[in-house]
Short mmCIF file of C-alpha atoms in Angstrom, two decimals:
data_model
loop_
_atom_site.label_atom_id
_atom_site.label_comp_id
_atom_site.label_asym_id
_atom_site.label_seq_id
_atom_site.Cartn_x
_atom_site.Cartn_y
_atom_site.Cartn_z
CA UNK A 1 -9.18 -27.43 60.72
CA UNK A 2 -9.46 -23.93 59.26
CA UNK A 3 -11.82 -23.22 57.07
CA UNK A 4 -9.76 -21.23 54.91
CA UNK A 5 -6.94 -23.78 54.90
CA UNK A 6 -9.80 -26.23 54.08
CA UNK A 7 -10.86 -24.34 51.16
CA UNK A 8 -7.24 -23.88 50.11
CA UNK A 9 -6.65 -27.95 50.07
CA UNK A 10 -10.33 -28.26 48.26
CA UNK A 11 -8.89 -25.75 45.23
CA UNK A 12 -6.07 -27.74 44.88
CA UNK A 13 -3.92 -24.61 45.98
CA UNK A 14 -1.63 -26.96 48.11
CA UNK A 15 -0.18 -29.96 46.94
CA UNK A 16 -0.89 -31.85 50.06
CA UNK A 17 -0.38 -32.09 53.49
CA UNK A 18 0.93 -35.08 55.69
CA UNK A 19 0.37 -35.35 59.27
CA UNK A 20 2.68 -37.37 61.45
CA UNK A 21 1.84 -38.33 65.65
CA UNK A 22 4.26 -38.36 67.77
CA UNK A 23 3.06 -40.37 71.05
CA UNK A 24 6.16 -40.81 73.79
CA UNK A 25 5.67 -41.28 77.38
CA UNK A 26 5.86 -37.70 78.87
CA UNK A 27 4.23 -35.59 75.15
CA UNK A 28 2.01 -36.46 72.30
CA UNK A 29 2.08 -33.95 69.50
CA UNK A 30 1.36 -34.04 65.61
CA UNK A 31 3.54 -32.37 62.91
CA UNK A 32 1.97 -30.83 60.43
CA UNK A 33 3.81 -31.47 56.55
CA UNK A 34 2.09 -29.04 54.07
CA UNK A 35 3.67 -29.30 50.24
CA UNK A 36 3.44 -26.73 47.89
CA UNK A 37 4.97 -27.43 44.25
CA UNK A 38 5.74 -24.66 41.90
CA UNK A 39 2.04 -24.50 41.02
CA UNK A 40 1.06 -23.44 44.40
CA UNK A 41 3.73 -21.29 45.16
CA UNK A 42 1.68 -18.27 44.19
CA UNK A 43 -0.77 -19.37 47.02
CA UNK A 44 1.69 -18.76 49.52
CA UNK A 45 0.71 -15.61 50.46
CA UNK A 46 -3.17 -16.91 51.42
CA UNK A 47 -0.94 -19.85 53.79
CA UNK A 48 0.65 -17.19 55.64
CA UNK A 49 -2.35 -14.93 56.06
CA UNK A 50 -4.06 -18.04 57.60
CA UNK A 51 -1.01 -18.59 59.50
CA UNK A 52 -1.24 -15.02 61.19
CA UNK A 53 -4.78 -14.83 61.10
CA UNK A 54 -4.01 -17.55 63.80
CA UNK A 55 -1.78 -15.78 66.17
CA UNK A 56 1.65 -17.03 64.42
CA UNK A 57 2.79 -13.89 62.48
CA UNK A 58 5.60 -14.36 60.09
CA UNK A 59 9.02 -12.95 60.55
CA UNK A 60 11.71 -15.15 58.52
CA UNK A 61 14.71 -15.66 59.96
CA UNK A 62 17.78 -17.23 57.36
CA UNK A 63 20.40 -18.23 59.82
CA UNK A 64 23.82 -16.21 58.58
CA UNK A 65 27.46 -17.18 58.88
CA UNK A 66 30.57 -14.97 59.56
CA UNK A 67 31.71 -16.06 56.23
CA UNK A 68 29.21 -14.98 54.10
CA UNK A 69 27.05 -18.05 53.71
CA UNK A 70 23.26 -18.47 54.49
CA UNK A 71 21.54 -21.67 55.55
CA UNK A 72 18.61 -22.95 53.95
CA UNK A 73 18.04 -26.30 55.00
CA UNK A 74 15.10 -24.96 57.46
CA UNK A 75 14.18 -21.78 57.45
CA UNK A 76 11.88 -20.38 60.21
CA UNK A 77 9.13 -18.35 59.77
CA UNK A 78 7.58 -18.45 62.59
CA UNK A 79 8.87 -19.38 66.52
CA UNK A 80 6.93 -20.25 69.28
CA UNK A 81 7.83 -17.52 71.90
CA UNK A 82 8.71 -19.61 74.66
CA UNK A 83 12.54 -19.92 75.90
CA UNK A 84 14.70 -22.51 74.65
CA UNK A 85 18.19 -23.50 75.61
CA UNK A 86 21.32 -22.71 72.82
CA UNK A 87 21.53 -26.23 71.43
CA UNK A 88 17.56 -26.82 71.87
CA UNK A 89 15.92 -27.14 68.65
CA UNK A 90 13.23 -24.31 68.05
CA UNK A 91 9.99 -25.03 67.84
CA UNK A 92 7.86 -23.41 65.19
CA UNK A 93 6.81 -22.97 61.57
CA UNK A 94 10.05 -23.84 58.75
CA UNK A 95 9.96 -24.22 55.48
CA UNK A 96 12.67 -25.89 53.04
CA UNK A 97 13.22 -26.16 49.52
CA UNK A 98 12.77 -29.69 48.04
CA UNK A 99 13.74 -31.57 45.02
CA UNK A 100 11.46 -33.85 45.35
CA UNK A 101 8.62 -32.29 42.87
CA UNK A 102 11.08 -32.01 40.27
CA UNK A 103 14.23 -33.76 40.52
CA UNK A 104 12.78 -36.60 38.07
CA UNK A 105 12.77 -34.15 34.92
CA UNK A 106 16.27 -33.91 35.17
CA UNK A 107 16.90 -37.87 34.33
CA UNK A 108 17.04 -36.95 30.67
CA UNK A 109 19.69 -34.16 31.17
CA UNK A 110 21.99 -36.09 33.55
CA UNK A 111 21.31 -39.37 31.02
CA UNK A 112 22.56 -37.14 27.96
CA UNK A 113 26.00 -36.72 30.20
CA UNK A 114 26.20 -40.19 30.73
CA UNK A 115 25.90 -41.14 27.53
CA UNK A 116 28.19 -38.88 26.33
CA UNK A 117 30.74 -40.27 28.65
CA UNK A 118 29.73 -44.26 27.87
CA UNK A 119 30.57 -43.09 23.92
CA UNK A 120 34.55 -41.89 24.91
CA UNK A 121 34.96 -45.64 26.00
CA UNK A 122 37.38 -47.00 23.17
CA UNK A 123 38.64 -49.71 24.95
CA UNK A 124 37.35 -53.48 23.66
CA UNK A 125 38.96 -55.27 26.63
CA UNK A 126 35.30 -56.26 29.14
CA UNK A 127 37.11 -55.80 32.29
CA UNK A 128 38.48 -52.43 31.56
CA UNK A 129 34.85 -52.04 30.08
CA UNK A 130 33.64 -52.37 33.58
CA UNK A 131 36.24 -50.34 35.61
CA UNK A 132 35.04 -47.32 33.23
CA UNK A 133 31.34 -47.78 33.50
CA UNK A 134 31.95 -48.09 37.37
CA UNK A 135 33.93 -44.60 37.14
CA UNK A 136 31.40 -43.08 35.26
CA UNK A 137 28.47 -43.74 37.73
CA UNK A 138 30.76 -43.44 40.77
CA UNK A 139 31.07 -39.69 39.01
CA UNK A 140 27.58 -39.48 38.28
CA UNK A 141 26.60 -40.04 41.51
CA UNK A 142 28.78 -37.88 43.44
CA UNK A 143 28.83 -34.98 41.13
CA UNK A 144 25.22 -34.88 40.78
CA UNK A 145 22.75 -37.25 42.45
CA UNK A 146 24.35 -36.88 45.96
CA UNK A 147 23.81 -33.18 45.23
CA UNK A 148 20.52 -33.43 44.26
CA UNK A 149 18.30 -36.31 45.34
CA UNK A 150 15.76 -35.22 48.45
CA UNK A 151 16.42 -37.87 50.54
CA UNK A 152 20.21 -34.99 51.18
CA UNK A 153 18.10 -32.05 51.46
CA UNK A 154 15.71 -33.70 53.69
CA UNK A 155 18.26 -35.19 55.91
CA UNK A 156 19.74 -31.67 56.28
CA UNK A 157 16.14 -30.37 58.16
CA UNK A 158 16.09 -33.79 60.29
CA UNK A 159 19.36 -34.02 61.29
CA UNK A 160 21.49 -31.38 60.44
CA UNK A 161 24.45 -33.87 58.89
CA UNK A 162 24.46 -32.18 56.03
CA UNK A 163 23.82 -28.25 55.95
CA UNK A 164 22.83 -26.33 52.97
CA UNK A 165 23.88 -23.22 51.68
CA UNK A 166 22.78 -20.01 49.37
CA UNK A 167 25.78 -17.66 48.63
CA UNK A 168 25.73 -14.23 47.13
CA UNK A 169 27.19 -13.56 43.66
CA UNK A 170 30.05 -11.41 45.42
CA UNK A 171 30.87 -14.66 47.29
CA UNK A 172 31.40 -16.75 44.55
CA UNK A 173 33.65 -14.71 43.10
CA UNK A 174 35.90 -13.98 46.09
CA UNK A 175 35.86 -17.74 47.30
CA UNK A 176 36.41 -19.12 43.27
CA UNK A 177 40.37 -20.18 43.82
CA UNK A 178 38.45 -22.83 46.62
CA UNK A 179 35.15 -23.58 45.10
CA UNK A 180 36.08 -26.56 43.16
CA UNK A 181 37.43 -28.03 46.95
CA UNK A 182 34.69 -26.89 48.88
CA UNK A 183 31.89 -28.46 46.44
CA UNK A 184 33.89 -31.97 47.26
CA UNK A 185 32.93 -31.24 50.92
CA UNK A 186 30.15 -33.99 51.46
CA UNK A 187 28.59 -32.80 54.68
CA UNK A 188 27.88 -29.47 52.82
CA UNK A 189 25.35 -28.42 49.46
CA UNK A 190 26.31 -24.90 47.95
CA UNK A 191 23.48 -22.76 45.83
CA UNK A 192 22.80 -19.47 44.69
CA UNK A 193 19.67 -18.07 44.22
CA UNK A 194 18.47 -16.86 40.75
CA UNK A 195 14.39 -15.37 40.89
CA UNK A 196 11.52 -17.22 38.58
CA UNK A 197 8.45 -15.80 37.77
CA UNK A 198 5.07 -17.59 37.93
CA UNK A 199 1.43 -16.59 37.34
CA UNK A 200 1.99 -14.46 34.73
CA UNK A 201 5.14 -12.42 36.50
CA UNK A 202 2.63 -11.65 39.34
CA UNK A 203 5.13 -13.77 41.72
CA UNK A 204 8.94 -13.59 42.31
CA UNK A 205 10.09 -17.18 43.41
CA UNK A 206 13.68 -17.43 45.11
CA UNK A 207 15.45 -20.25 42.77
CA UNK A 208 18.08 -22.27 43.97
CA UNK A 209 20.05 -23.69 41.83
CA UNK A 210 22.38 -26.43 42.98
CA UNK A 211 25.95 -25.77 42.39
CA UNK A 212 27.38 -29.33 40.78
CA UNK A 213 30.71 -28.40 39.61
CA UNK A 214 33.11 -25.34 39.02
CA UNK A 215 35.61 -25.34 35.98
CA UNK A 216 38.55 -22.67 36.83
CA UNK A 217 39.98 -23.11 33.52
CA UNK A 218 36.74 -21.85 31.80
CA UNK A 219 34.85 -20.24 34.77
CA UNK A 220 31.98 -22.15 34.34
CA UNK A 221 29.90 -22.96 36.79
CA UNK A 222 27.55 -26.04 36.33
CA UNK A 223 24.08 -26.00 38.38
CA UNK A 224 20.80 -27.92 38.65
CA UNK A 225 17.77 -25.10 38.71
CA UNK A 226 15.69 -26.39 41.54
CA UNK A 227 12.50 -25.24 40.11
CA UNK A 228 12.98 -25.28 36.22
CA UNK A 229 14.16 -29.00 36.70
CA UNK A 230 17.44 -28.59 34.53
CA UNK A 231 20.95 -28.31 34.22
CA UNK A 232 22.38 -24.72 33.71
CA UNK A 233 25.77 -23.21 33.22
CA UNK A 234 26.80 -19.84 34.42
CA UNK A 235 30.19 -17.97 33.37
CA UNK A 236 31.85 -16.59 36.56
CA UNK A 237 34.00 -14.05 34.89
CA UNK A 238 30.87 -12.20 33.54
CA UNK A 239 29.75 -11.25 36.67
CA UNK A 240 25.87 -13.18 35.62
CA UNK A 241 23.33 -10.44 37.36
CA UNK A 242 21.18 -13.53 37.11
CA UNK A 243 22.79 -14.58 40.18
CA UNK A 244 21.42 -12.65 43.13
CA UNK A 245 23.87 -10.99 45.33
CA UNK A 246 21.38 -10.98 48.29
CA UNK A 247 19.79 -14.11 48.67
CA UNK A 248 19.25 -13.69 52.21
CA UNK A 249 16.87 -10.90 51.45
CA UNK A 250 15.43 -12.44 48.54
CA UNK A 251 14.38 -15.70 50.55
CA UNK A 252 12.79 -13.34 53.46
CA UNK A 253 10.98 -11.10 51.02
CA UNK A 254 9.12 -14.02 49.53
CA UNK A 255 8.52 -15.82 52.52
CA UNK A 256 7.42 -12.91 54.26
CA UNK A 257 5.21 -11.26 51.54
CA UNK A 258 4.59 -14.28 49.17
CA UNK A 259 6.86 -12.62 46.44
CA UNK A 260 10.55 -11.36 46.39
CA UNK A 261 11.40 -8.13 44.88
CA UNK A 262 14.06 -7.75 41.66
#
């Protein structure tokens, strides 16, 4: 192992690594899991140094669609130069975003909707009760848990089922008459990026934030902040700056140089 990686797991700079073996007839390989919370995002930069410092040097690459949209459910920063056919998965260094380290703090603001719901119940008939109750965590579940919970987000690295996406500001407000339909797509997560500063504003984190539910009435936009762990709401028709409108190079600045750039 490398020593500086060594030291970096002995600080406590990394959350933790996991190493899986993969042992089939013809190859035997390991994959290497490191996980970094929001407290060790300001490491980053000392991973990546290690990372080049060992022949891999880092050059992002957020895959881009004709329509606007950028993919984020495994980003590569690094790709083992070796030829691969079109439909071959590369081989290399990705990251992804995960809920996982924070997705629990947002059990009181999803139970706070709930509630609110369960107290709009008027009816004193049990089996009509029931049929709301169900409603309400059939709701629940799609608007928000199916959205959120990492077991989506990590299916969308393994398998590619479902495919997460960051979109600019300017995209959300040319594609608003058909957000509300495309955020019932279930083989698809939408987010924008918003930018969080850590260790004392020294470090510019890439934020996604979730995008739950769109309102055309009011132009809100509902959204669960990946790293804050909470539920936001963003006004479309004020044109929020908080929104980036270039996640693409937001993601690659950070993930390149350990810290995006306002």
């Amino acid at each position: 192992m490398d020593a500086d990686f060594q030291s970096m797991l002995i600080s406590g700079k990394v959350g933790g690594i996991k190493i899986f073996l993969f042992d089939y007839p013809n190859t035997r390989h390991k994959w290497l899991t490191i996980y970094m919370p929001v407290s060790s995002l300001p490491y980053y930069k000392e991973l990546i140094n290690i990372f080049e410092k060992n022949g891999m040097p880092i050059n992002p690459q957020v895959d881009t669609y004709l329509d606007g949209k950028y993919e984020i459910s495994r980003i590569y920063i690094y790709t083992y130069p070796e030829p691969y056919e079109e439909n071959q998965q590369r081989k290399g260094v990705f990251v992804r975003y995960s809920p996982y380290f924070t997705a629990q703090a947002c059990i009181p603001d999803i139970g706070k909707i709930v509630n609110d719901m369960l107290m709009n119940i008027k009816t004193k008939d049990p089996n009509q009760n029931k049929i709301y109750i169900k409603n309400i965590s059939d709701f629940i579940e799609r608007t928000y848990w199916s959205k959120i919970r990492d077991d989506r987000w990590r299916d969308a690295e393994d398998t590619g089922h479902t495919r997460i996406f960051a979109v600019s500001r300017s995209w959300l407000s040319e594609n608003e008459r058909i957000l509300d339909y495309l955020l019932h797509d279930p083989s698809s997560i939408y987010t924008f990026i918003t930018l969080k500063e850590i260790d004392d504003g020294r470090t510019i984190v890439p934020d996604p934030n979730i995008i739950l539910s769109y309102d055309w009435n009011t132009k809100q936009l509902e959204a669960y902040d990946l790293l804050n762990a909470k539920i936001v709401k963003y006004n479309l028709s004020n044109e929020d700056t908080r929104i980036s409108d270039h996640p693409k190079e937001r993601l690659e600045q950070f993930l390149k140089n350990g810290t995006a750039y306002p």
